[in-house]
Coordinates of C-alpha atoms and ligand atoms in Angstrom, one line a residue:
X1 CA 48.4 -16.7 -54.1
X2 CA 51.6 -15.1 -55.5
X3 CA 51.4 -12.0 -53.4
X4 CA 55.0 -11.0 -54.2
X5 CA 54.9 -12.0 -57.8
X6 CA 58.2 -10.9 -59.6
X7 CA 59.2 -8.7 -56.7
X8 CA 62.9 -8.4 -56.1
X9 CA 63.4 -8.9 -52.4
X10 CA 66.7 -8.4 -50.5
X11 CA 66.6 -10.6 -47.4
X12 CA 69.1 -9.2 -44.9
X13 CA 70.1 -11.6 -42.1
X14 CA 71.9 -10.4 -39.0
X15 CA 73.6 -12.4 -36.2
X16 CA 71.1 -14.0 -33.9
X17 CA 69.8 -17.5 -33.1
X18 CA 66.6 -16.7 -35.1
X19 CA 68.7 -16.7 -38.2
X20 CA 67.9 -20.3 -38.7
X21 CA 64.2 -19.3 -39.2
X22 CA 65.2 -17.2 -42.2
X23 CA 65.9 -20.4 -44.1
X24 CA 62.2 -21.2 -44.0
X25 CA 61.4 -17.5 -44.7
X26 CA 63.4 -17.7 -47.9
X27 CA 61.3 -20.6 -49.1
X28 CA 58.1 -18.8 -48.2
X29 CA 59.2 -15.6 -50.1
X30 CA 60.0 -17.7 -53.1
X31 CA 56.7 -19.5 -52.9
X32 CA 55.0 -16.1 -52.9
X33 CA 56.6 -15.4 -56.2
X34 CA 59.6 -13.2 -55.1
X35 CA 63.1 -13.3 -56.5
X36 CA 65.2 -13.4 -53.4
X37 CA 68.8 -12.3 -52.9
X38 CA 70.2 -12.9 -49.4
X39 CA 72.7 -10.5 -47.8
X40 CA 74.3 -11.8 -44.5
X41 CA 76.3 -10.0 -41.9
X42 CA 79.5 -11.8 -40.8
X43 CA 77.8 -12.6 -37.4
X44 CA 74.9 -14.2 -39.3
X45 CA 77.2 -16.6 -41.1
X46 CA 78.3 -17.9 -37.6
X47 CA 74.7 -19.2 -37.1
X48 CA 73.8 -20.5 -40.6
X49 CA 76.0 -21.0 -43.6
X50 CA 75.6 -18.9 -46.8
X51 CA 75.4 -22.2 -48.7
X52 CA 72.0 -22.9 -47.1
X53 CA 70.6 -19.6 -48.4
X54 CA 72.3 -20.0 -51.8
X55 CA 70.5 -23.3 -52.2
X56 CA 67.1 -22.0 -50.9
X57 CA 67.2 -18.6 -52.8
X58 CA 68.7 -20.0 -56.0
X59 CA 71.0 -17.0 -56.0
X60 CA 74.6 -16.3 -54.8
X61 CA 74.6 -15.0 -51.2
X62 CA 76.3 -11.6 -50.6
X63 CA 78.4 -11.1 -47.5
X64 CA 81.2 -8.7 -48.1
X65 CA 81.2 -5.0 -49.0
X66 CA 84.7 -4.9 -50.3
X67 CA 84.7 -8.0 -52.4
X68 CA 86.2 -7.4 -55.9
X69 CA 84.5 -10.4 -57.4
X70 CA 81.1 -9.5 -56.0
X71 CA 81.5 -5.8 -57.0
X72 CA 82.3 -6.9 -60.6
X73 CA 79.1 -8.9 -60.7
X74 CA 76.3 -7.4 -58.8
X75 CA 77.9 -4.7 -56.6
X76 CA 76.2 -3.0 -53.7
X77 CA 74.9 -0.1 -55.8
X78 CA 73.4 -2.5 -58.4
X79 CA 71.9 -4.6 -55.5
X80 CA 70.4 -1.4 -54.0
X81 CA 68.8 -0.5 -57.3
X82 CA 67.7 -4.1 -58.0
X83 CA 65.6 -4.3 -54.8
X84 CA 61.9 -3.6 -54.7
X85 CA 62.1 -4.0 -51.0
X86 CA 64.7 -4.8 -48.3
X87 CA 63.6 -7.0 -45.4
X88 CA 66.0 -7.7 -42.6
X89 CA 64.9 -10.7 -40.6
X90 CA 66.1 -11.2 -38.0
X91 CA 67.2 -7.7 -37.3
X92 CA 69.4 -7.6 -34.2
X93 CA 69.6 -4.8 -31.6
X94 CA 72.9 -3.9 -33.1
X95 CA 71.4 -3.7 -36.6
X96 CA 68.6 -1.4 -35.4
X97 CA 71.2 0.9 -33.7
X98 CA 73.4 1.1 -36.7
X99 CA 70.5 1.9 -39.0
X100 CA 69.1 4.5 -36.7
X101 CA 72.4 6.2 -36.8
X102 CA 73.0 5.9 -40.5
X103 CA 76.1 3.7 -40.1
X104 CA 77.4 1.9 -43.2
X105 CA 80.2 -0.4 -42.0
X106 CA 79.2 -3.6 -43.7
X107 CA 77.4 -4.6 -46.9
X108 CA 73.9 -4.8 -45.4
X109 CA 73.9 -1.4 -43.7
X110 CA 75.5 0.2 -46.7
X111 CA 72.9 -1.3 -48.9
X112 CA 70.1 0.1 -46.7
X113 CA 71.6 3.6 -47.1
X114 CA 72.1 3.3 -50.8
X115 CA 68.6 1.9 -51.6
X116 CA 65.5 3.9 -52.3
X117 CA 63.4 0.7 -51.9
X118 CA 61.1 0.4 -48.8
X119 CA 62.9 -1.0 -45.8
X120 CA 61.3 -3.4 -43.3
X121 CA 62.8 -4.8 -40.2
X122 CA 61.7 -7.9 -38.2
X123 CA 63.5 -7.6 -34.9
X124 CA 64.4 -10.6 -32.9
X125 CA 66.3 -10.5 -29.6
X126 CA 66.2 -11.1 -25.9
X127 CA 63.2 -9.4 -24.3
X128 CA 65.4 -7.2 -22.0
X129 CA 67.4 -6.0 -25.0
X130 CA 64.2 -5.2 -26.9
X131 CA 62.8 -3.2 -23.9
X132 CA 66.1 -1.3 -23.3
X133 CA 65.4 2.4 -23.8
X134 CA 68.3 2.7 -26.3
X135 CA 66.6 0.1 -28.5
X136 CA 63.2 1.6 -28.1
X137 CA 64.6 5.1 -29.0
X138 CA 66.2 3.6 -32.2
X139 CA 62.8 2.0 -33.1
X140 CA 61.1 5.4 -32.7
X141 CA 63.7 7.0 -34.9
X142 CA 63.4 4.4 -37.6
X143 CA 59.6 4.4 -37.6
X144 CA 59.7 8.2 -38.0
X145 CA 61.8 7.8 -41.1
X146 CA 59.2 5.5 -42.6
X147 CA 60.9 2.2 -41.9
X148 CA 58.4 -0.6 -41.4
X149 CA 58.7 -2.7 -38.2
X150 CA 57.3 -6.2 -38.3
X151 CA 57.0 -7.6 -34.8
X152 CA 58.5 -8.8 -32.6
X153 CA 56.1 -11.4 -31.3
X154 CA 55.7 -12.4 -27.7
X155 CA 56.5 -15.9 -26.6
X156 CA 59.2 -18.2 -25.3
X157 CA 62.7 -17.3 -26.3
X158 CA 65.9 -19.3 -27.2
X159 CA 67.5 -17.9 -24.0
X160 CA 64.9 -19.6 -21.9
X161 CA 62.9 -16.4 -21.0
X162 CA 59.4 -15.5 -22.1
X163 CA 58.5 -12.1 -23.4
X164 CA 58.5 -9.7 -26.4
X165 CA 61.4 -10.3 -28.9
X166 CA 60.5 -13.4 -31.0
X167 CA 60.9 -13.2 -34.8
X168 CA 57.5 -13.3 -36.5
X169 CA 56.7 -16.6 -38.4
X170 CA 57.4 -16.9 -42.1
X171 CA 53.8 -16.6 -43.3
X172 CA 53.3 -13.5 -41.1
X173 CA 56.4 -11.8 -42.5
X174 CA 55.4 -12.6 -46.1
X175 CA 51.9 -11.1 -45.5
X176 CA 53.4 -8.0 -43.8
X177 CA 55.9 -7.6 -46.7
X178 CA 53.1 -8.0 -49.3
X179 CA 51.1 -5.3 -47.6
X180 CA 54.0 -2.8 -48.1
X181 CA 53.3 -2.8 -51.8
X182 CA 49.6 -2.1 -51.4
X183 CA 49.2 1.7 -50.9
X184 CA 45.4 2.0 -51.6
X185 CA 46.2 5.4 -53.2
X186 CA 44.0 4.6 -56.1
X187 CA 41.4 2.5 -54.3
X188 CA 38.1 2.4 -56.3
X189 CA 39.6 4.2 -59.3
X190 CA 39.5 2.8 -62.8
X191 CA 42.7 3.2 -64.8
X192 CA 43.3 2.5 -68.5
X193 CA 46.9 2.0 -69.6
X194 CA 48.4 1.4 -73.0
X195 CA 51.8 -0.4 -73.3
X196 CA 54.2 -1.8 -75.9
X197 CA 54.7 -1.1 -79.5
X198 CA 52.3 -1.2 -82.4
X199 CA 53.0 -3.1 -85.6
X200 CA 51.9 -1.6 -88.8
X201 CA 51.7 -4.2 -91.6
X202 CA 53.6 -3.8 -94.9
X203 CA 52.5 -7.2 -96.1
X204 CA 51.4 -10.4 -94.3
X205 CA 54.9 -11.1 -92.9
X206 CA 56.5 -7.6 -92.6
X207 CA 55.7 -4.6 -90.5
X208 CA 56.9 -1.3 -89.2
X209 CA 57.4 -1.4 -85.5
X210 CA 59.7 -0.1 -82.8
X211 CA 61.9 -1.4 -79.9
X212 CA 59.3 -0.9 -77.1
X213 CA 59.2 -4.0 -74.8
X214 CA 56.1 -3.1 -72.9
X215 CA 57.9 -3.2 -69.6
X216 CA 57.2 0.4 -68.6
X217 CA 53.4 0.1 -69.3
X218 CA 53.2 -3.4 -67.6
X219 CA 55.1 -2.1 -64.5
X220 CA 52.6 0.8 -64.3
X221 CA 49.7 -1.6 -64.6
X222 CA 51.1 -3.7 -61.7
X223 CA 51.8 -0.6 -59.6
X224 CA 48.3 0.9 -60.2
X225 CA 46.7 -2.4 -59.3
X226 CA 48.8 -2.6 -56.1
X227 CA 47.6 1.0 -55.3
X228 CA 44.0 -0.4 -55.4
X229 CA 43.0 0.6 -58.9
X230 CA 40.9 -1.5 -61.3
X231 CA 43.2 -1.7 -64.3
X232 CA 42.7 -2.3 -68.0
X233 CA 45.9 -2.8 -69.9
X234 CA 45.8 -2.4 -73.7
X235 CA 49.0 -3.9 -75.1
X236 CA 50.7 -4.0 -78.4
X237 CA 52.7 -7.1 -79.3
X238 CA 55.0 -8.1 -76.5
X239 CA 55.9 -11.3 -74.5
X240 CA 55.4 -10.1 -70.9
X241 CA 53.3 -11.9 -68.2
X242 CA 50.1 -10.1 -67.4
X243 CA 50.2 -8.6 -63.8
X244 CA 47.8 -10.3 -61.4
X245 CA 44.3 -9.1 -61.4
X246 CA 44.7 -6.8 -64.4
X247 CA 42.4 -7.1 -67.5
X248 CA 44.7 -7.3 -70.6
X249 CA 43.6 -6.7 -74.1
X250 CA 46.0 -7.4 -76.9
X251 CA 46.1 -5.4 -80.1
X252 CA 48.5 -5.1 -83.0
X253 CA 48.1 -1.8 -84.9
X254 CA 47.6 1.8 -83.9
X255 CA 44.1 1.7 -85.4
X256 CA 43.2 -1.3 -83.3
X257 CA 44.6 0.4 -80.2
X258 CA 42.6 3.5 -80.8
X259 CA 39.3 1.5 -81.3
X260 CA 40.0 -0.6 -78.1
X261 CA 40.9 2.5 -76.0
X262 CA 37.7 4.3 -77.2
X263 CA 35.6 1.2 -76.3
X264 CA 36.8 1.2 -72.7
X265 CA 37.7 4.8 -71.9
X266 CA 34.3 6.0 -70.6
X267 CA 34.4 4.1 -67.3
X268 CA 38.0 5.1 -66.5
X269 CA 39.0 8.1 -64.4
X270 CA 42.7 8.0 -65.4
X271 CA 44.3 7.3 -68.8
X272 CA 48.1 6.6 -69.0
X273 CA 49.6 6.3 -72.5
X274 CA 52.9 4.5 -72.2
X275 CA 52.6 2.7 -75.5
X276 CA 55.0 3.6 -78.3
X277 CA 52.3 4.0 -80.9
X278 CA 53.7 4.1 -84.5
X279 CA 53.3 7.6 -85.9
X280 CA 53.1 6.3 -89.5
X281 CA 51.8 3.2 -91.3
X282 CA 52.0 2.0 -94.9
X283 CA 49.2 3.7 -96.9
X284 CA 48.4 0.3 -98.4
X285 CA 49.3 -3.1 -96.8
X286 CA 49.9 -5.6 -99.5
X287 CA 47.6 -8.7 -99.3
X288 CA 50.5 -10.9 -100.6
X289 CA 54.1 -11.1 -99.6
X290 CA 56.0 -8.5 -101.5
X291 CA 58.6 -9.9 -104.0
X292 CA 62.1 -8.5 -104.1
X293 CA 62.5 -8.1 -107.9
X294 CA 63.1 -4.4 -107.8
X295 CA 66.4 -3.0 -106.6
X296 CA 64.6 -0.3 -104.6
X297 CA 61.1 -0.1 -103.1
X298 CA 59.4 3.0 -101.9
X299 CA 56.6 2.4 -99.3
X300 CA 54.2 5.3 -99.0
X301 CA 53.4 6.1 -95.4
X302 CA 50.4 7.9 -93.8
X303 CA 50.0 9.3 -90.3
X304 CA 48.3 7.1 -87.7
X305 CA 45.6 8.4 -85.3
X306 CA 47.0 10.2 -82.2
X307 CA 45.2 8.2 -79.5
X308 CA 46.4 10.4 -76.6
X309 CA 45.3 13.6 -78.3
X310 CA 41.9 12.1 -79.1
X311 CA 41.4 10.9 -75.5
X312 CA 42.3 14.3 -74.1
X313 CA 39.6 15.9 -76.4
X314 CA 36.8 13.8 -75.0
X315 CA 34.1 15.4 -73.0
X316 CA 33.9 14.4 -70.1
X317 CA 37.5 13.4 -70.2
X318 CA 39.7 11.3 -67.8
X319 CA 42.9 12.6 -66.1
X320 CA 45.3 12.2 -69.0
X321 CA 49.0 11.2 -68.6
X322 CA 51.2 11.0 -71.6
X323 CA 54.8 9.9 -72.2
X324 CA 57.4 11.7 -74.3
X325 CA 60.2 9.6 -75.8
X326 CA 62.9 11.9 -76.8
X327 CA 66.5 11.6 -78.0
X328 CA 67.3 15.3 -77.6
X329 CA 65.9 18.4 -75.9
X330 CA 63.9 16.1 -73.6
X331 CA 62.3 18.8 -71.4
X332 CA 61.5 21.3 -74.2
X333 CA 60.0 18.7 -76.5
X334 CA 58.0 17.2 -73.6
X335 CA 56.6 20.6 -72.6
X336 CA 55.5 21.1 -76.2
X337 CA 53.7 17.8 -76.2
X338 CA 52.0 18.5 -72.9
X339 CA 50.5 21.7 -74.4
X340 CA 49.8 20.5 -77.9
X341 CA 48.0 17.4 -76.7
X342 CA 46.3 19.2 -73.7
X343 CA 47.6 16.7 -71.1
X344 CA 47.4 16.9 -67.3
X345 CA 50.8 15.4 -67.0
X346 CA 53.7 14.1 -69.1
X347 CA 56.5 11.7 -68.2
X348 CA 59.5 12.4 -70.4
X349 CA 62.3 9.9 -71.0
X350 CA 65.5 9.9 -73.0
X351 CA 65.5 7.0 -75.4
X352 CA 68.0 5.4 -77.8
X353 CA 71.4 4.1 -77.0
X354 CA 73.8 5.2 -74.2
X355 CA 77.6 5.6 -74.6
X356 CA 78.0 1.8 -74.2
X357 CA 75.5 1.1 -77.0
X358 CA 73.0 -0.2 -74.4
X359 CA 69.3 0.6 -74.9
X360 CA 67.9 3.3 -72.7
X361 CA 64.2 3.9 -72.1
X362 CA 63.1 1.5 -74.8
X363 CA 63.7 -2.3 -74.2
X364 CA 65.6 -1.8 -71.0
X365 CA 64.9 -2.8 -67.4
X366 CA 65.8 0.7 -66.2
X367 CA 64.5 4.2 -66.9
X368 CA 64.6 7.7 -65.6
X369 CA 61.7 10.2 -65.9
X370 CA 61.1 13.9 -65.8
X371 CA 57.5 14.4 -64.9
X372 CA 56.0 17.7 -65.9
X373 CA 52.5 19.2 -65.1
X374 CA 51.0 22.6 -64.6
X375 CA 52.0 22.2 -60.9
X376 CA 55.7 21.9 -61.7
X377 CA 58.3 19.3 -62.4
X378 CA 59.6 16.2 -60.6
X379 CA 62.7 14.2 -61.5
X380 CA 62.5 10.4 -60.9
X381 CA 66.1 9.2 -61.1
X382 CA 67.4 6.1 -62.8
X383 CA 65.8 3.0 -61.3
X384 CA 64.2 -0.2 -62.3
X385 CA 61.0 0.3 -64.2
X386 CA 59.1 -1.5 -61.5
X387 CA 60.3 0.9 -58.8
X388 CA 59.9 3.9 -61.1
X389 CA 56.3 2.9 -61.9
X390 CA 55.4 2.9 -58.2
X391 CA 56.8 6.4 -57.8
X392 CA 55.0 7.6 -60.9
X393 CA 51.7 6.1 -59.8
X394 CA 52.1 7.8 -56.4
X395 CA 52.6 11.2 -58.2
X396 CA 49.6 10.5 -60.5
X397 CA 47.4 9.6 -57.6
X398 CA 48.4 12.9 -55.8
X399 CA 47.8 15.0 -58.9
X400 CA 44.5 13.2 -59.7
X401 CA 43.2 13.7 -56.2
X402 CA 44.0 17.5 -56.4
X403 CA 42.4 17.7 -59.9
X404 CA 39.2 16.0 -58.6
X405 CA 39.0 18.4 -55.6
X406 CA 39.3 21.4 -58.0
X407 CA 36.6 20.0 -60.3
X408 CA 34.3 19.5 -57.3
X409 CA 35.0 23.0 -56.1
X410 CA 34.1 24.6 -59.5
X411 CA 31.1 22.3 -60.1
Ligands
LIG4 O1 58.1 -0.4 -73.6 P1 59.5 -0.2 -72.9 O2 60.6 -1.0 -73.6 O3 59.4 -0.4 -71.4 O4 59.8 1.3 -73.2 C1 59.1 2.3 -72.5 C2 58.9 3.5 -73.5 C3 60.2 4.2 -73.8 C4 58.2 3.1 -74.7 C5 57.9 4.5 -72.7 O5 58.6 4.9 -71.5 C6 57.5 5.7 -73.5 O6 58.2 6.7 -73.6 N1 56.4 5.6 -74.2 C7 55.9 6.6 -75.2 C8 56.6 6.4 -76.5 C9 56.2 7.4 -77.5 O7 55.6 7.0 -78.5 O8 56.5 8.6 -77.3 P2 56.1 9.9 -78.3 O9 56.8 11.0 -77.8 O10 56.3 9.5 -79.7 O11 54.5 10.1 -78.1 C10 54.0 11.0 -77.1 C11 52.8 10.4 -76.5 O12 51.7 10.2 -77.4 C12 52.9 9.0 -75.8 O13 52.2 9.0 -74.6 C13 52.3 8.1 -76.9 O14 51.8 6.9 -76.2 C14 51.2 8.9 -77.5 N2 50.9 8.6 -78.9 C15 51.9 8.8 -79.8 C16 51.5 8.6 -81.2 C17 50.2 8.2 -81.5 N3 49.9 7.9 -82.8 N4 49.3 8.0 -80.5 C18 49.6 8.2 -79.2 O15 48.8 8.0 -78.3

């Protein structure tokens, strides 16, 4: 099973004889569906060549912090943002010490400081080094900070001794890494998510649509599933792969999206409306392709149904989360939508083009959100939509749990 499907994994390799085992680990990570980028310390390259990892990962290997060429391509900050998780295997005693003290004197340690992605360490070293009080203190410090420690295992060591300090096997590391993404925060909860654009037909070949790619909604569906939810994803036209274990229903128009949402909403406790639903549709869709004889054509438009507002009027209603796509006055407009549509929470994003004419919000891998609710406001800084979706699902799960407690209290 592809337990790491589409996950961006940075595999950090430090200097130790177990570095040779990371070659097989790279294969296992890719077999599990991960996109792997390898970062090696200089000492690691003494044990195994970067070329081995380039061939196995299918990506260039990163070794230097101050490398002009590398920084012009995918520099350390982009790499840090790219990652869904950072796994260092093997992690030497020196690496644990540097991380525990927040040092950033090479690419790998700098990346760890610069990344908000979960960090996991698979230590491998001589048993005496592992048991040394300094190493054990570093382990305690790292665990306190939320760093995951995988292993080490007990067994015979390359140095000829037997004891604790062996790198876990590839399959064990893949399983441990996969479990990092499964929070269980929404275990047993049904979540309905809309994603993508809607297409409103003008005639059989033309439509009114928008630039939504569906990425934000699909990332939310994956994150909600990983959090244990049973997820139904209602998607407008887009070409994305359905996340594992998610029920996907494709629709085209706002009217079809409304009907499908209403057919499924009753058994869902949470509704997340990430779709960019068209606000208007042609009053009449021509049955035949329109001819271009006239110099001008006026198409009369009418409002579509507001799906989000209708769901929030239901009785009983789910916990309702809307999005606000704004080009200006992001917060003010989002607050108005929160109130007007009687939402529990709204995630506001700036959309359009940035100063370099790149898409932001819509049709981009990245986004930044301002999440507003009656309990206050949280800013989720610019990050890949996959990472952002996990943060947002965490917030939704926390707010939903409080909301449910309040409901039980007043019942
Ligand atoms: O798909 P991507 O390329 O990844 O881009 C993601 C996104 C920018 C589309 C997404 O993050 C986002 O902002 N989605 C909502 C877009 C939108 O339509 O915003 P709005 O401000 O016009 O609508 C406010 C809310 O009402 C939204 O939750 C929307 O889903 C909902 N709505 C709007 C109109 C309508 N007729 N029915 C609705 O349910």
